[in-house]
Coordinates of C-alpha atoms in Angstrom, one line a residue:
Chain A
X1 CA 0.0 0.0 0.0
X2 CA 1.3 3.6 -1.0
X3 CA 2.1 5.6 2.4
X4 CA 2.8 9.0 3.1
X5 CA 5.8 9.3 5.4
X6 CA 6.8 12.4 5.6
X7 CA 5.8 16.2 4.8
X8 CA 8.1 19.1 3.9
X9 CA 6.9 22.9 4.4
X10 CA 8.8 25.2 2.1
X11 CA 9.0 28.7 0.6
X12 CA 8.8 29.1 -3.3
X13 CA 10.4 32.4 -3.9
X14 CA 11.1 32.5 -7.3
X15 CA 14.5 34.7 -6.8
X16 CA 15.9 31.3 -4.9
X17 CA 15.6 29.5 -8.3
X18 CA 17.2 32.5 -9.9
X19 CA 19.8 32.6 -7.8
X20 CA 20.7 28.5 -8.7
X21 CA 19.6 29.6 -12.2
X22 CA 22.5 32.4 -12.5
X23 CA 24.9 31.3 -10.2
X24 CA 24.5 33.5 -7.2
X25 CA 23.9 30.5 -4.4
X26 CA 27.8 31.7 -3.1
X27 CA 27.0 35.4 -2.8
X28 CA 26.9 36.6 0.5
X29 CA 23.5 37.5 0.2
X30 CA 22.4 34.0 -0.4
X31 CA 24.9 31.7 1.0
X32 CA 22.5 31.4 4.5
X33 CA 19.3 30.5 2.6
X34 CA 21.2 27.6 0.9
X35 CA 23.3 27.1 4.4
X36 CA 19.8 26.5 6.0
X37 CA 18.8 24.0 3.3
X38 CA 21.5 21.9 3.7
X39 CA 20.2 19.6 5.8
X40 CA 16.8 19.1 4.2
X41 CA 18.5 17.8 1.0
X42 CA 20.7 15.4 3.1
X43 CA 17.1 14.1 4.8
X44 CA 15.6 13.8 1.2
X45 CA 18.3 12.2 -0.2
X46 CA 18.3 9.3 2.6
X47 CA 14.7 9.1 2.3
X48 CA 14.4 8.8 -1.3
X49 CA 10.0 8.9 -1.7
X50 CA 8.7 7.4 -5.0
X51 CA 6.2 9.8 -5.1
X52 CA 6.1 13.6 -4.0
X53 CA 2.5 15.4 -3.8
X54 CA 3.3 18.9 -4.4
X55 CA 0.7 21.3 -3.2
X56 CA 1.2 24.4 -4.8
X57 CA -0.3 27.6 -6.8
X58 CA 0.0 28.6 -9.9
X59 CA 1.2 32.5 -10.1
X60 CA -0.8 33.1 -13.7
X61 CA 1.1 30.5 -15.5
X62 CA -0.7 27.4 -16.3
X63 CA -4.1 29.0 -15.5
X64 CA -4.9 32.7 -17.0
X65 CA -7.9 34.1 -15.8
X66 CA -10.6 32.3 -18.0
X67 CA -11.2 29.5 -15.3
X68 CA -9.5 29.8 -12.1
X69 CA -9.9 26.0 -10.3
X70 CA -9.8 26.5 -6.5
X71 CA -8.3 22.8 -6.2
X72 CA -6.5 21.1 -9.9
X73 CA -5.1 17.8 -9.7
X74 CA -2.2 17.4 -12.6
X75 CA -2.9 13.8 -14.5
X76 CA -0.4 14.4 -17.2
X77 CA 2.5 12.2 -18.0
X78 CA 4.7 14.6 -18.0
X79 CA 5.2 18.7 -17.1
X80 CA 6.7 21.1 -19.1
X81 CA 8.2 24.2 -16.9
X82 CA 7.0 27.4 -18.1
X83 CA 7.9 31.1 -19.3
X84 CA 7.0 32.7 -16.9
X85 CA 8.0 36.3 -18.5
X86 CA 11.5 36.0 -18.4
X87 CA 12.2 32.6 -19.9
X88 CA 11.5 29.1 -18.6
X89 CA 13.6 28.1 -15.7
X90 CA 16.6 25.9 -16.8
X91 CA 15.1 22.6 -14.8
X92 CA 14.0 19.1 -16.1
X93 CA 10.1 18.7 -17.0
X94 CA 8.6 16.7 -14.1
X95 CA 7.1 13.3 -14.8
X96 CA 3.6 12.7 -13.6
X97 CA 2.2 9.4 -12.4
X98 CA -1.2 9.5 -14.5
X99 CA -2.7 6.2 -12.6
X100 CA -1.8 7.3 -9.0
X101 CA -3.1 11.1 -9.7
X102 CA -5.9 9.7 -11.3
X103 CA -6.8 7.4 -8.5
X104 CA -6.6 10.0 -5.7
X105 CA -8.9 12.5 -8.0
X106 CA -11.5 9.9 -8.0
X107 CA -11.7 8.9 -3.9
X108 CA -11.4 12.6 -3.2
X109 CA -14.0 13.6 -5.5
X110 CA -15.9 10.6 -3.7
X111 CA -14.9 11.8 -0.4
X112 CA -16.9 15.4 -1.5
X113 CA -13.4 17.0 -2.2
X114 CA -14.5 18.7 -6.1
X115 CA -11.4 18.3 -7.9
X116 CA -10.5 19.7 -11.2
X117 CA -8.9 17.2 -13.3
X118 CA -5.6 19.1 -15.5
X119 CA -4.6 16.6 -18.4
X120 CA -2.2 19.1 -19.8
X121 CA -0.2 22.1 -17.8
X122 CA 2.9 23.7 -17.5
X123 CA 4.5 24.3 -13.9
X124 CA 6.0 27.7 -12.6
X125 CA 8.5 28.5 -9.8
X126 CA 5.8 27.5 -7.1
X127 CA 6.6 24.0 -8.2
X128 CA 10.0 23.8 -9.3
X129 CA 11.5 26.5 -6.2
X130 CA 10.9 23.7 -3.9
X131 CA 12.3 21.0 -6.2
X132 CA 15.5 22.7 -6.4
X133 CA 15.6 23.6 -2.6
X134 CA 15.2 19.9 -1.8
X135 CA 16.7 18.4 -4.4
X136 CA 19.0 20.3 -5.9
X137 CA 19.9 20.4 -9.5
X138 CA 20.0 17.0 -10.9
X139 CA 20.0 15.9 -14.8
X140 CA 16.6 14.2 -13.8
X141 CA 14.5 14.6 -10.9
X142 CA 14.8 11.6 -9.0
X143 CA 11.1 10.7 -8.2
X144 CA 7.7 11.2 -9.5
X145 CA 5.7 14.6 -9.0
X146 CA 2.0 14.6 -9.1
X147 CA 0.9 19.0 -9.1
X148 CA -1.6 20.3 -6.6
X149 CA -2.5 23.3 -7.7
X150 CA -4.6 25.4 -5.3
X151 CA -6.1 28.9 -6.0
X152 CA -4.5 32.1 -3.8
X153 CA -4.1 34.1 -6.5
X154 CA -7.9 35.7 -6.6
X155 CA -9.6 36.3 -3.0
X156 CA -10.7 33.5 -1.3
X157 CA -8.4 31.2 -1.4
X158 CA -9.7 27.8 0.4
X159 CA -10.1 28.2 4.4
X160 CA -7.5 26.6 6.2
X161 CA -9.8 24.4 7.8
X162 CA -10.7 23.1 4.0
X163 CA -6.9 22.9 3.1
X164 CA -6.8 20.5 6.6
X165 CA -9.0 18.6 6.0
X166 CA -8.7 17.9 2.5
X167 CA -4.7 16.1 3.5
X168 CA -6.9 14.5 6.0
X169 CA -8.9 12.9 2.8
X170 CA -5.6 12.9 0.4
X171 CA -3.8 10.4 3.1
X172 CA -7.3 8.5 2.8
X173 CA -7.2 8.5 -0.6
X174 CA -3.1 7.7 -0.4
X175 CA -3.2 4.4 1.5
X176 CA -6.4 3.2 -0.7
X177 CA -3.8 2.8 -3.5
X178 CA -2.4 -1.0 -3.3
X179 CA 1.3 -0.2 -4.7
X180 CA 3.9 -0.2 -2.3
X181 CA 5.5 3.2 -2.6
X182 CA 6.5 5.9 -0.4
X183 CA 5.4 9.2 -0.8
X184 CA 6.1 12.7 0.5
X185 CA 3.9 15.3 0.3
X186 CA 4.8 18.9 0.5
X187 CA 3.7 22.3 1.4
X188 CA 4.9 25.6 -0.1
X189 CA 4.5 29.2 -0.5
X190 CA 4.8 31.6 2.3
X191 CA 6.1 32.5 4.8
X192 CA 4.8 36.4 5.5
X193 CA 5.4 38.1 2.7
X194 CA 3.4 41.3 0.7
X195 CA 4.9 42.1 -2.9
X196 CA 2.3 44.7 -3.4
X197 CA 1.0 48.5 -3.2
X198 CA 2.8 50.8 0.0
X199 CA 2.9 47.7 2.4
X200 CA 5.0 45.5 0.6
X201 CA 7.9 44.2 2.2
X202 CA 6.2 43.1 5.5
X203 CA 7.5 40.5 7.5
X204 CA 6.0 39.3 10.4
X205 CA 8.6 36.5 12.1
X206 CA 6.4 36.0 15.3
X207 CA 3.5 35.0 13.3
X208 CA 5.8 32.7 10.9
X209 CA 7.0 31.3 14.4
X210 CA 3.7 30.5 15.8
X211 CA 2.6 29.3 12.2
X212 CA 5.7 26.6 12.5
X213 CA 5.4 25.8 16.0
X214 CA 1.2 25.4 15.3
X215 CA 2.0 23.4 12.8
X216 CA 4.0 20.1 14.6
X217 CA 2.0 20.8 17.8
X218 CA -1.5 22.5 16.8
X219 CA -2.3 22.1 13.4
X220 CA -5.9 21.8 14.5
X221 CA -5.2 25.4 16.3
X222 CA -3.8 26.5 12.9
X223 CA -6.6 25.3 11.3
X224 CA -9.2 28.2 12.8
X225 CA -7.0 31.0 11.6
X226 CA -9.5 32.8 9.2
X227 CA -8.1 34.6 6.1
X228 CA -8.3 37.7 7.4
X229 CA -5.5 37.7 10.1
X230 CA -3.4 35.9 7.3
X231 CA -3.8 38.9 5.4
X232 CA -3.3 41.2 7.8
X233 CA -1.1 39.9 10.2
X234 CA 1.6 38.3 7.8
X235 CA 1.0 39.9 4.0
X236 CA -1.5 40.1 1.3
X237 CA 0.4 36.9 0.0
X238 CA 1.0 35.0 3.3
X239 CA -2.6 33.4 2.2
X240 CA 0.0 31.0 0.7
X241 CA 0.1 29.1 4.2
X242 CA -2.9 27.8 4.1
X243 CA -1.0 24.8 1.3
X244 CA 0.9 24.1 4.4
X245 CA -2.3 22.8 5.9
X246 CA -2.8 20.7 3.1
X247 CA 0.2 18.7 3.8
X248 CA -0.2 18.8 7.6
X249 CA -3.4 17.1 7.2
X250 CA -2.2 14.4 5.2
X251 CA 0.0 13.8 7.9
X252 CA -2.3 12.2 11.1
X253 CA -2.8 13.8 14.3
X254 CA 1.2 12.9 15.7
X255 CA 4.2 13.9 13.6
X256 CA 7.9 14.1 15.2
X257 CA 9.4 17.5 13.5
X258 CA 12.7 16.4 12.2
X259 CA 14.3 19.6 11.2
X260 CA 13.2 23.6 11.2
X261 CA 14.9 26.5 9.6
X262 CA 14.0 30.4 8.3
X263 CA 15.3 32.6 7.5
X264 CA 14.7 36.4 6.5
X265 CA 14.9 37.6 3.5
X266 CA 15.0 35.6 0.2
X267 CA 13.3 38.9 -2.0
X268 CA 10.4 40.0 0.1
X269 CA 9.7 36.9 1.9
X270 CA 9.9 35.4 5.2
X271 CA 11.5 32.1 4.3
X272 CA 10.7 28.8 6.1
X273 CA 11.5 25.3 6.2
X274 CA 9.9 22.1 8.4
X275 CA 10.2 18.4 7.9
X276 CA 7.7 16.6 9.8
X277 CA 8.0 12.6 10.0
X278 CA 4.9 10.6 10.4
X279 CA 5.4 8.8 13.4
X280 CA 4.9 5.4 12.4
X281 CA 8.3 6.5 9.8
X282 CA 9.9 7.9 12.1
X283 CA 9.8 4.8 14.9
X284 CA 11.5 3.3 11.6
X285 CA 13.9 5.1 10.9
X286 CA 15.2 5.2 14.5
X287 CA 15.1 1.6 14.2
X288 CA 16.9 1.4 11.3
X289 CA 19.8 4.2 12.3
X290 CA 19.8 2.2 15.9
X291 CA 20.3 -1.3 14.1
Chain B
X1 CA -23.9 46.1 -2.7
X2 CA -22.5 43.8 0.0
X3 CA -21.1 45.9 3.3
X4 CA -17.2 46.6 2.8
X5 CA -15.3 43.9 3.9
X6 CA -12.9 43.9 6.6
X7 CA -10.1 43.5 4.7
X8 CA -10.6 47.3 2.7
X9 CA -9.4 48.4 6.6
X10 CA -5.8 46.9 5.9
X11 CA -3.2 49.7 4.9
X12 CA -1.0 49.8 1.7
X13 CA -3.0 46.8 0.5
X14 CA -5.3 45.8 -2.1
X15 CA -6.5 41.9 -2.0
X16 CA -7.6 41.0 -4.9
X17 CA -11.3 40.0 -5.1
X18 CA -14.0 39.1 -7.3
X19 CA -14.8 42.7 -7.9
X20 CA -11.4 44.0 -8.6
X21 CA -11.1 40.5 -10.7
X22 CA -14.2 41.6 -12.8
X23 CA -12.9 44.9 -13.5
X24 CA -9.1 43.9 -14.3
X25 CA -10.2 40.8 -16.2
X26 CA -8.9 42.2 -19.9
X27 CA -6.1 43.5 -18.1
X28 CA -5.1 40.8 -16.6
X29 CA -5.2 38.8 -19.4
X30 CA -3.3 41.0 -21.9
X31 CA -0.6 40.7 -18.7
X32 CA -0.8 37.1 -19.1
X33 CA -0.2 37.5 -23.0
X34 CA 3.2 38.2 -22.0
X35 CA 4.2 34.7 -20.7
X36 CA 5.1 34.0 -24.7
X37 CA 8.4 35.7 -26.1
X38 CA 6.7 37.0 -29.1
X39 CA 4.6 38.8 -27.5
X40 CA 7.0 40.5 -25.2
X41 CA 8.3 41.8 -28.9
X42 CA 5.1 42.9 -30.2
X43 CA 4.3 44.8 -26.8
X44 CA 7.7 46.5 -26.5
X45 CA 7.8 47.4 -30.3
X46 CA 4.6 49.8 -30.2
X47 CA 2.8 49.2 -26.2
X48 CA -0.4 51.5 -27.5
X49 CA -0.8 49.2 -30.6
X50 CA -0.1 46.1 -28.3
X51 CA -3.1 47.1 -25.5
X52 CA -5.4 48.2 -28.4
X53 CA -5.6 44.2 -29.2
X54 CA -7.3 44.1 -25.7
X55 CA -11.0 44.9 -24.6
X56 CA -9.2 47.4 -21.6
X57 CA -10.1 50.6 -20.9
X58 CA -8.1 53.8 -22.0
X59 CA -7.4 54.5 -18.3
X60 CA -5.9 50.6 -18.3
X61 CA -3.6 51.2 -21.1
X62 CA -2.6 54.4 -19.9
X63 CA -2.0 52.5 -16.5
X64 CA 0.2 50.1 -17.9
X65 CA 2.0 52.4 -20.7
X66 CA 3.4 54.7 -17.7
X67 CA 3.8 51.5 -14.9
X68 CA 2.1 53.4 -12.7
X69 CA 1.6 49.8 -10.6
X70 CA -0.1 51.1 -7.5
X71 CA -2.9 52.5 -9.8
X72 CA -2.8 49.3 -12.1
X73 CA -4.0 47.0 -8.7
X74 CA -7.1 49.8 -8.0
X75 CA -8.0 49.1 -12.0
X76 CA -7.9 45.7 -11.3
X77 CA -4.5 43.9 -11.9
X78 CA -2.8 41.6 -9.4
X79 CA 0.2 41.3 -8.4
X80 CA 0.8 38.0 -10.3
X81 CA 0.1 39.4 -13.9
X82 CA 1.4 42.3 -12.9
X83 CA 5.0 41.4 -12.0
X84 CA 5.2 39.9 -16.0
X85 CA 5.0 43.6 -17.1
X86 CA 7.8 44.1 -14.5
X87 CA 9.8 41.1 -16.4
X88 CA 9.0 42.2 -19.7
X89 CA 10.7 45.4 -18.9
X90 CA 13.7 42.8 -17.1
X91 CA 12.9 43.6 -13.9
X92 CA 12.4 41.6 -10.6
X93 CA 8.9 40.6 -8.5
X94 CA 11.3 42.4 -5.5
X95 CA 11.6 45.8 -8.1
X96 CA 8.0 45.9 -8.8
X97 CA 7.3 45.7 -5.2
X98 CA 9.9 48.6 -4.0
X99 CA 8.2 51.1 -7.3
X100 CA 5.1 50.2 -5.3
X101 CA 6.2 51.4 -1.9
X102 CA 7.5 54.5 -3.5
X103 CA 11.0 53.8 -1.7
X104 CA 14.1 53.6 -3.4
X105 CA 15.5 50.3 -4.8
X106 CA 18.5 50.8 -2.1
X107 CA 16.1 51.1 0.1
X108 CA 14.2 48.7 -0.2
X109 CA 16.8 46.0 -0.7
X110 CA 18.0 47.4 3.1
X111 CA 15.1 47.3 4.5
X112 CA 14.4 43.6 3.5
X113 CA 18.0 42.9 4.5
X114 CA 17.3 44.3 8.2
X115 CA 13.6 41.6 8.6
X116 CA 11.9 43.5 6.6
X117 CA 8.6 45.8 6.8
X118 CA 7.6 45.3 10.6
X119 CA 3.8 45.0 11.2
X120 CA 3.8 47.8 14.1
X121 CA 1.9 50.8 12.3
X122 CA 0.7 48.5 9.4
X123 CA -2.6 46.5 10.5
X124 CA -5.2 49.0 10.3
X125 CA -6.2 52.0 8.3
X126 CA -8.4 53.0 11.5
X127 CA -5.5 52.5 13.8
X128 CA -3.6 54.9 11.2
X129 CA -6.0 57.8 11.1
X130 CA -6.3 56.9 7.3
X131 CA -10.0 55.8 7.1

């Protein structure tokens, strides 16, 4: 049976791919960002998942504004990266896993979850920032991506509460699938960040702080934060958070946080980083280090 | 009309709604035109004869012709589609944003580098005398 084992919260900002893209990661400027990811890429590459569910937005890439789905499920085989204005990022396409996305948009559209179902899309720098942050920058991407794409762009994005509990139905929908693969699921955008009108710039580290501790020890706590007070409190674009939600649901109630980092800034954002361990994965991992 | 929601009372900010959405929706998508290289040509080689291929209003194209970008997200645009005009022109997302604040590019990059814009002074128009 397919298992989620772990999930990863991360940033996007698209300057972090440009600054692999152009060769800036040893510039004083970045050299903590990449510092701070360090250790993430060392978990990943010991944990080695089949299967990552990326829960992510589109920033006007794949989806103009003709039809704007609030949840979109990517079934293709395979992902071009797209141009996003200043040329396509110089990253592998990511390969799909038609079956296993197709699979989980039929239980969750069972479970009352109204998925829209993408046969063809290109990905931006909301997916492949956090690609490159966890796995660097190899030839090929070493596992299968399957896109969740979730609507921030236009007011209202989701609720939290319906980004919880929709991972609550996607780790349903997860072990339903008789294959024996392990998959990590991740959540991204975020931290505080506002990149528009007189406020932009804001950062707001206590709330990004409370948001991480929330998210290991409260998530149900989390959960209740309406959109307002991320709008206000952490930045017209801190709405992103509620992805993270996503992931923590798909988690269970008990998680063992494995690693933690942010840092301030990467552009205008409030950059963070989690790695939460289910706890069944982590008892075997412990195992396995202790044996 | 609906009452105005609470978010109209945060400073500096316009969240981008189904109203604003209506209105910008030409806008927005001649902003999204500009994903594709070509296009980026077309629209630098004459920007009046460019935004004439788009339903937009006068004040719109005028808008976009003079990047005046705090005045593009009252007619509509977000910051998304936005930021592909900044790229066109081979600019950042964190350019865009510091033209918006009206602070210097210097500045900007400082303050960012010193934690950035701290929320003290910046939750409420009320709080700031402003509404």
């Amino acid at each position: 049976m397919a298992k989620i084992i772990a999930g990863v919260g991360t940033s996007h900002t698209p300057a972090i791919g440009a600054a692999v893209d152009n060769g800036k990661t040893g510039e004083p400027y970045w050299i903590p960002l990449f510092k701070g990811y360090e250790p993430s890429r060392k978990w990943m590459e010991e944990v080695k998942p089949d299967v990552v569910i990326m829960v992510y937005n589109d920033h006007v890439n794949a989806f103009d504004f003709k039809v704007i789905p609030t949840f979109a499920i990517g079934c293709a085989e395979e992902f071009p990266i797209a141009d996003e204005g200043w040329g396509a990022r110089p990253v592998p396409a990511v390969k799909g896993y038609p079956e296993f996305a197709a699979h989980l948009v039929q239980e969750l559209v069972l479970d009352e979850f109204d998925i829209t179902i993408v046969n063809e899309m290109q990905v931006d720098h909301g997916l492949t920032v956090p690609m490159t942050l966890m796995f660097d920058s190899p030839k090929e991407w070493p596992c299968r991506v399957i896109p969740l794409a979730v609507n921030v762009v236009q007011y209202p994005a989701p609720t939290g509460n319906r980004c919880y509990n929709l991972g609550k139905a996607i780790k349903k929908a997860v072990e339903a699938w008789d294959e024996d693969l392990k998959v990590v699921i991740f959540g991204t955008g975020g931290m505080s960040h506002q990149i528009q009108n007189r406020r932009a710039g804001l950062i707001n580290k206590e709330f990004d702080a409370r948001f991480l501790d929330g998210l290991t020890r409260d998530p149900e706590g989390l959960a209740k934060i309406p959109p307002i007070e991320y709008l206000r409190e952490a930045g017209n674009e801190a709405i992103e958070l509620v992805m993270w939600l996503i992931m923590r649901g798909a988690l269970g109630k008990d998680v063992e946080e494995v690693y933690r980092f942010y840092h301030v800034p990467a552009s205008s954002t409030g950059v963070g980083n989690i790695i939460l361990e289910t706890k069944e994965f982590h008892e075997q991992r412990k195992g396995k280090v202790a044996a | 009309m609906t009452k105005t929601p609470e978010y109209e009372d945060i400073p500096g900010t316009t969240v981008f709604d189904a109203q604003r959405a209506r209105k910008g929706y030409h806008l927005n998508q001649f902003l999204y035109s500009l994903m594709k290289a070509e296009n980026r040509k077309e629209f630098r080689a004459g920007e009046h004869k460019y935004l004439m291929k788009f339903p937009m209003s006068e004040e719109q194209r005028q808008a976009v012709m003079k990047r005046e970008w705090n005045r593009l997200l009252e007619l509509g645009g977000v910051s998304y589609a936005l930021a592909k005009l900044a790229f066109t022109d081979e600019h950042s997302y964190q350019y865009m944003a510091a033209e918006m604040t009206g602070m210097t590019q210097q500045g900007y990059l400082d303050m960012m580098v010193a934690g950035g814009r701290p929320i003290e002074g910046w939750r409420s128009k009320k709080a700031r005398g402003e509404a």
